[in-house]
Coordinates of C-alpha atoms in Angstrom, one line a residue:
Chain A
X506 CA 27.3 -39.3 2.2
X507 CA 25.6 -36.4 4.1
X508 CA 27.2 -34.1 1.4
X509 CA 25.8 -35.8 -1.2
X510 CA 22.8 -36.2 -0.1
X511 CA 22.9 -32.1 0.6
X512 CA 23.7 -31.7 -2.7
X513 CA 21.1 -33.9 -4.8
X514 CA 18.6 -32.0 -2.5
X515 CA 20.2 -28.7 -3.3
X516 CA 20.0 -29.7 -7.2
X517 CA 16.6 -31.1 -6.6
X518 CA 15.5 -27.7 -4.8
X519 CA 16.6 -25.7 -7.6
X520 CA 15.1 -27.8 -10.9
X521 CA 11.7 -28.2 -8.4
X522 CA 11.8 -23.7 -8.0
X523 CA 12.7 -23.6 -12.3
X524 CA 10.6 -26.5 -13.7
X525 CA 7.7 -26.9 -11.6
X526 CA 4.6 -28.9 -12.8
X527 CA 5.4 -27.7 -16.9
X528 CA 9.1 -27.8 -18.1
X529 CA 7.4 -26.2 -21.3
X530 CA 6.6 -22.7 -19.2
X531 CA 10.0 -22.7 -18.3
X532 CA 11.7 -23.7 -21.7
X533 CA 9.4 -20.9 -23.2
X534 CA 10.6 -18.3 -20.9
X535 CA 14.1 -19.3 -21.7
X536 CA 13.6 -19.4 -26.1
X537 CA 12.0 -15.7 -25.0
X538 CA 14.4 -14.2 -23.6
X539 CA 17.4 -15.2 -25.5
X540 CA 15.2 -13.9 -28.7
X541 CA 14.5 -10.6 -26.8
X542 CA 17.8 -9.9 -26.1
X543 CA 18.9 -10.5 -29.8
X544 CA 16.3 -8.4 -31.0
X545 CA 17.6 -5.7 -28.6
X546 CA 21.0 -6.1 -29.7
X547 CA 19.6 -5.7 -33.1
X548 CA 17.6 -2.6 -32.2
X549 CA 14.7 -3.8 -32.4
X550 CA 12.0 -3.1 -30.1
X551 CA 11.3 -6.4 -28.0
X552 CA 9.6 -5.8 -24.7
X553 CA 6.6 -7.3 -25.6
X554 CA 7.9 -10.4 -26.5
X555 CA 8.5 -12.1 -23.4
X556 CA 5.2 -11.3 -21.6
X557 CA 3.5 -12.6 -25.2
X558 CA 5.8 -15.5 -24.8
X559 CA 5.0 -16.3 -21.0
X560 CA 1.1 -16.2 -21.2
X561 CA 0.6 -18.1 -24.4
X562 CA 2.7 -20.7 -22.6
X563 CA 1.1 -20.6 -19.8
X564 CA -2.1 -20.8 -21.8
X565 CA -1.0 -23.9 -24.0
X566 CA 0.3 -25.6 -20.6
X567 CA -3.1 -25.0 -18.6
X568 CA -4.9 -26.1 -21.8
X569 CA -3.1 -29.6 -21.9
X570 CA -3.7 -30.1 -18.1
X571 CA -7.1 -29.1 -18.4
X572 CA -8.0 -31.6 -21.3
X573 CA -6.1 -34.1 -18.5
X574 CA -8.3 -33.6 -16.1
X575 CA -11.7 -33.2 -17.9
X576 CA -14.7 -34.2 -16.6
X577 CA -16.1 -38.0 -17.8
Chain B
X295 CA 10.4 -5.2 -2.2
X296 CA 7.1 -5.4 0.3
X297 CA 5.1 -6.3 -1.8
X298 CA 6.7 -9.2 -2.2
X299 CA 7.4 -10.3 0.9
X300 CA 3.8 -9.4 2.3
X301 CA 2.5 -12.0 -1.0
X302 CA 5.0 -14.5 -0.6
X303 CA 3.6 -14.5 3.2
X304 CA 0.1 -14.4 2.7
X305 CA -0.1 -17.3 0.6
X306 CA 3.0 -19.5 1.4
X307 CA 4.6 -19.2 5.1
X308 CA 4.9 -15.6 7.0
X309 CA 8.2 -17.1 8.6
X310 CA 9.7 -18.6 5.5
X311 CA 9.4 -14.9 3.9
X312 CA 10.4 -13.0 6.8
X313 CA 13.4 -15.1 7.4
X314 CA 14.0 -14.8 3.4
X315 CA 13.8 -10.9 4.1
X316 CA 16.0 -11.0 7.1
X317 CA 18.5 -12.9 5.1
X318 CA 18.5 -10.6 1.9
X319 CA 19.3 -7.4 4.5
X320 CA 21.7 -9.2 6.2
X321 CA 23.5 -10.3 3.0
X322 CA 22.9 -6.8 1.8
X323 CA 24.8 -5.1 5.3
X324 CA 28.0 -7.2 4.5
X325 CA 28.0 -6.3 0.9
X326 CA 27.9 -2.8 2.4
X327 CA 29.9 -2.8 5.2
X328 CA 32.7 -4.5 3.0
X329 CA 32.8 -3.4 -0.5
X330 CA 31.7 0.2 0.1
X331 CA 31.9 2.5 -2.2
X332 CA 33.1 -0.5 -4.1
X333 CA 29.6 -1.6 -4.7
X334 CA 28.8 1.0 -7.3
X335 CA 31.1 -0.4 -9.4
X336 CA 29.1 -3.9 -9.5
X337 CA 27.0 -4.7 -12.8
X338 CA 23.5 -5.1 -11.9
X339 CA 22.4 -6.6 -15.3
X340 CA 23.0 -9.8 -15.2
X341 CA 22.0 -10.2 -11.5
X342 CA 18.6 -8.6 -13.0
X343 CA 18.8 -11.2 -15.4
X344 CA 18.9 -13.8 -13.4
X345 CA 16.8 -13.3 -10.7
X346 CA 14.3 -11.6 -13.2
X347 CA 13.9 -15.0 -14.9
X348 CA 13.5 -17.3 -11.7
X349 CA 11.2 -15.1 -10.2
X350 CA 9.1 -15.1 -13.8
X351 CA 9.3 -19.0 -14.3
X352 CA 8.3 -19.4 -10.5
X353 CA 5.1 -16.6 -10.9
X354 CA 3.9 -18.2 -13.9
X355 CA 3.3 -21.4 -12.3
X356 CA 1.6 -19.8 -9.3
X357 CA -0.5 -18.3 -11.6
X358 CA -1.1 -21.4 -13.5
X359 CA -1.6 -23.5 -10.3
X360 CA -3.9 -20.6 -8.9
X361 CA -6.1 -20.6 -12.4
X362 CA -6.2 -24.2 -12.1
X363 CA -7.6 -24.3 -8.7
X364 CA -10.9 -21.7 -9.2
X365 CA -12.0 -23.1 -11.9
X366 CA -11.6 -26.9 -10.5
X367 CA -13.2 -25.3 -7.1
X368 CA -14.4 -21.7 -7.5
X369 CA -12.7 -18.6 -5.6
X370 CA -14.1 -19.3 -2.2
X371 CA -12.0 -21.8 -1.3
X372 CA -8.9 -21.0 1.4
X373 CA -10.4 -17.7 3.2
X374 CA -8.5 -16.7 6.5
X375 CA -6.9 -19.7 8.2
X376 CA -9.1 -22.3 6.4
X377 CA -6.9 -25.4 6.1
X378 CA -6.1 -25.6 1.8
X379 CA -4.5 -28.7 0.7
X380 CA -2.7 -27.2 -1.4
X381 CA 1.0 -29.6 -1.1
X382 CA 3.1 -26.5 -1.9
X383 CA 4.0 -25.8 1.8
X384 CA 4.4 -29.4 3.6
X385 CA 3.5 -29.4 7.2
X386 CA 5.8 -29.0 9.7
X387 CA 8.8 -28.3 7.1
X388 CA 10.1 -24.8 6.4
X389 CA 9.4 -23.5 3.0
X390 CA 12.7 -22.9 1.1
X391 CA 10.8 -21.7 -1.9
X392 CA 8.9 -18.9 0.3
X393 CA 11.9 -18.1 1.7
X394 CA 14.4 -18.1 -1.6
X395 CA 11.8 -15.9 -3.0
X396 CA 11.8 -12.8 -0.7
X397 CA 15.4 -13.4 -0.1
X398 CA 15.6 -13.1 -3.9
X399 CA 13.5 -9.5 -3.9
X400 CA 15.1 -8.1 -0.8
X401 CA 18.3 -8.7 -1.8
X402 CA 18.2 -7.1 -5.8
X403 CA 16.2 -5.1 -4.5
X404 CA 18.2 -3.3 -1.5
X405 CA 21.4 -3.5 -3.5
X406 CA 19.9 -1.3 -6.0
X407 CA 19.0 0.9 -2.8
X408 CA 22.4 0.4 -1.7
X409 CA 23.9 1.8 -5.3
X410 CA 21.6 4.8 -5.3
X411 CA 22.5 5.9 -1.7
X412 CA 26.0 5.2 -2.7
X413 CA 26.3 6.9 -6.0
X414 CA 23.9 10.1 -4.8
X415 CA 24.8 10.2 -1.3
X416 CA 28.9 10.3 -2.6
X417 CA 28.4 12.5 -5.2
X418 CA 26.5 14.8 -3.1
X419 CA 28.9 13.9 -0.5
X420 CA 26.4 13.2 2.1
X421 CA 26.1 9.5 2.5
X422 CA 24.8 9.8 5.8
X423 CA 22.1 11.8 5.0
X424 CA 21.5 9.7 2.0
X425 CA 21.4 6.2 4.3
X426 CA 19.3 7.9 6.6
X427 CA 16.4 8.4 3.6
X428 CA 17.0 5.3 2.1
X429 CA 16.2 4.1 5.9
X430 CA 13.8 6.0 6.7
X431 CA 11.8 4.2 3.4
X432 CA 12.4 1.0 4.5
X433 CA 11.1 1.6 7.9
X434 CA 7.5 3.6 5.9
X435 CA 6.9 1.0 3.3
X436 CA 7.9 -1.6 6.1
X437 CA 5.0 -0.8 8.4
X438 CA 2.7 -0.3 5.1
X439 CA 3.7 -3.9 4.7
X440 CA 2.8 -4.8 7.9
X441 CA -0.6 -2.9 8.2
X442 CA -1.8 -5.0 4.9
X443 CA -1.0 -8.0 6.8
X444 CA -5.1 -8.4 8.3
X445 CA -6.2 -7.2 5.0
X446 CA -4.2 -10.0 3.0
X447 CA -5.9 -12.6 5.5
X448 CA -9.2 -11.7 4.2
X449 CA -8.4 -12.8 0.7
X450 CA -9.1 -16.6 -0.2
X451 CA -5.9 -18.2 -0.9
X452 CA -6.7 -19.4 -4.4
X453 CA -7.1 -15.9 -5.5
X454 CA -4.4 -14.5 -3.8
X455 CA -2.3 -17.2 -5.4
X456 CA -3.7 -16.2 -9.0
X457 CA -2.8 -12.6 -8.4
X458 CA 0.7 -13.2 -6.4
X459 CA 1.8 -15.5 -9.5
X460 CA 0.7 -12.0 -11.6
X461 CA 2.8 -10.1 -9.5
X462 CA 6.0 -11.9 -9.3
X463 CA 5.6 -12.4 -12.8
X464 CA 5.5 -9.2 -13.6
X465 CA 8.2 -8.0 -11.5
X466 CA 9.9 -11.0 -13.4
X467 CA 9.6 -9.8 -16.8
X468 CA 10.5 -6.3 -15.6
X469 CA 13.7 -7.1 -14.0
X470 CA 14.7 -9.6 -16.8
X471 CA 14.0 -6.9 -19.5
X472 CA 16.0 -4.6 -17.7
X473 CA 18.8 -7.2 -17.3
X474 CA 18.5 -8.1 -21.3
X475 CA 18.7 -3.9 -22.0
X476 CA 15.1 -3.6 -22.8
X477 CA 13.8 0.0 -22.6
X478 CA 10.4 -0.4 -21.1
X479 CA 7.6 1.6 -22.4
X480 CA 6.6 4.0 -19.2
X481 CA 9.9 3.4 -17.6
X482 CA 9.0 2.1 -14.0
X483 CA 5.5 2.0 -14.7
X484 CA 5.4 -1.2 -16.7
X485 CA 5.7 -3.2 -13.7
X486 CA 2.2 -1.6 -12.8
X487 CA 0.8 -2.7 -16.3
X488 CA 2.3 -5.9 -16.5
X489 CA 0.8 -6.9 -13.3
X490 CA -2.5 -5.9 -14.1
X491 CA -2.2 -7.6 -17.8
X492 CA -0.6 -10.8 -16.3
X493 CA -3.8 -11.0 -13.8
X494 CA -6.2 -9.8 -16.5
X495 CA -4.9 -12.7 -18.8
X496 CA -5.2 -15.3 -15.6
X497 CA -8.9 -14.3 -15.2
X498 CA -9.6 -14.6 -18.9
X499 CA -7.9 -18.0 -19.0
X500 CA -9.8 -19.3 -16.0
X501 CA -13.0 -19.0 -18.1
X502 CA -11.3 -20.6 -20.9
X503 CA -10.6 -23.4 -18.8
X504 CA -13.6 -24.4 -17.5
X505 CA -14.7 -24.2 -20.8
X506 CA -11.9 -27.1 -21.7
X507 CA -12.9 -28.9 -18.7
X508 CA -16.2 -29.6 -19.3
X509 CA -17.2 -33.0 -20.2
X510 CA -17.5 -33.7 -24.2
X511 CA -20.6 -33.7 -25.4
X512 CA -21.4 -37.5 -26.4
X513 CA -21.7 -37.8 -30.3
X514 CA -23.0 -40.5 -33.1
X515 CA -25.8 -41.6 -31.1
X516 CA -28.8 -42.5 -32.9
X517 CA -32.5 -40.8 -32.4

């Protein structure tokens, strides 16, 4: 019991550090970088796509929570 | 390496980071003291990968959380001790994430260390001499770390959260680049611009969302 209680809490630890309050950030980050490392396999330049990638994710996410929390 | 402890500690738990830290070099000693020369042989790419990634998805939502808290209640807020209710450190608990973090940069960062003193000091074949600069770093940038400690308690918490989730993004996208074969423009450099653009773009979306906050204007009323 202990062990599986260690376990979900390990699990639980882990999604918490990855997903946070936005799973979209995260899923973002993870479409990025799989298409930067096939553009770099396919020499093409991509270091600019995953910082791109990262703050117009971040930008979409703060806009939803934003428009959640506006001001009656 | 610092730098991250010394941010992870200013705005999370000073003994979550410093245990993290602790952990990552004692991790790093029995890598060393058992694999040896060994350990140049170990491929750092996909460990750059990986712990590029989880440091970049954890920064970003600092630096979301931290945009979302000045504009809901200014930059201010947090200064010194001040109590924040923030609910990412519970009271009284130890905070794994603080600590996972620095453990994290210690760690990738020290076994790169590690590699270098191995593969220069061997070549050279002075590892000794080479273990002794490496220390000798540590024990510099160490008490650099240190000395920022006072100066990091002078900054509210909010924005240091906005600017730590800037920096461990960028360090982030840097490592997981380098783990994915990207050639950085600048070479080591980038992690310098990418910090400052990460922050820069977490400033210009804090306007943006106090702009999306504000109440909606009320519309088809009559004259």
């Amino acid at each position: 019991m202990i062990v599986v209680r260690w376990i979900r809490a390990f699990v639980g630890f882990w999604v918490d550090f990855v997903v946070g309050d936005d799973w979209t950030v995260a899923a973002a980050v993870a479409v990025a970088l799989l298409a930067t490392w096939g553009l770099t396999r396919a020499g093409v330049p991509a270091w600019w796509l995953t910082p791109v990638a990262a703050v117009g994710a971040t930008a979409l996410s703060l806009r939803r929570a934003a428009r959640r929390s506006r001001q009656p | 390496m610092v730098a991250i402890v010394v941010a992870v500690g200013g705005t999370r738990s000073w003994r979550a980071s410093l245990a993290g830290a602790a952990g990552g070099l004692v991790v790093l000693t029995v890598l060393v003291a058992a694999a040896g020369t060994a350990l140049r042989n170990v491929p750092l790419q996909p460990i750059r990968l990986v712990v590029g990634a989880l440091l970049l998805v954890f920064g970003l939502q600092w630096l979301r959380k931290g945009v979302l808290r000045i504009a809901a209640q200014g930059w201010g807020v947090g200064q010194g001790d001040e109590d924040v209710d923030d609910s990412d450190v519970p009271p009284g608990q130890f905070d794994w994430t603080g600590f996972v973090l620095s453990f994290k940069g210690v760690s990738l960062e020290g076994l790169e260390v590690a590699i270098i003193v191995l593969a220069v000091g061997g070549a050279a074949g002075a590892i000794g001499s080479a273990a002794v600069g490496a220390a000798a770093a540590v024990v510099v940038l160490g008490a650099i770390g240190a000395a920022a400690y006072r100066l990091i308690g002078r900054i509210p918490r909010r924005a240091l959260q906005l600017f730590v989730g800037a920096l461990l993004s960028a360090f982030g996208t840097f490592w997981s680049g380098q783990g994915l074969g990207v050639h950085w423009p600048t070479g080591e450099l980038a992690l310098v611009w990418l910090a400052v653009g990460y922050a820069g773009a977490g400033v210009l979306l804090l306007e943006q969302v106090r702009r999306w906050r504000a109440p909606v204007p009320a519309t088809g009323g009559r004259a």
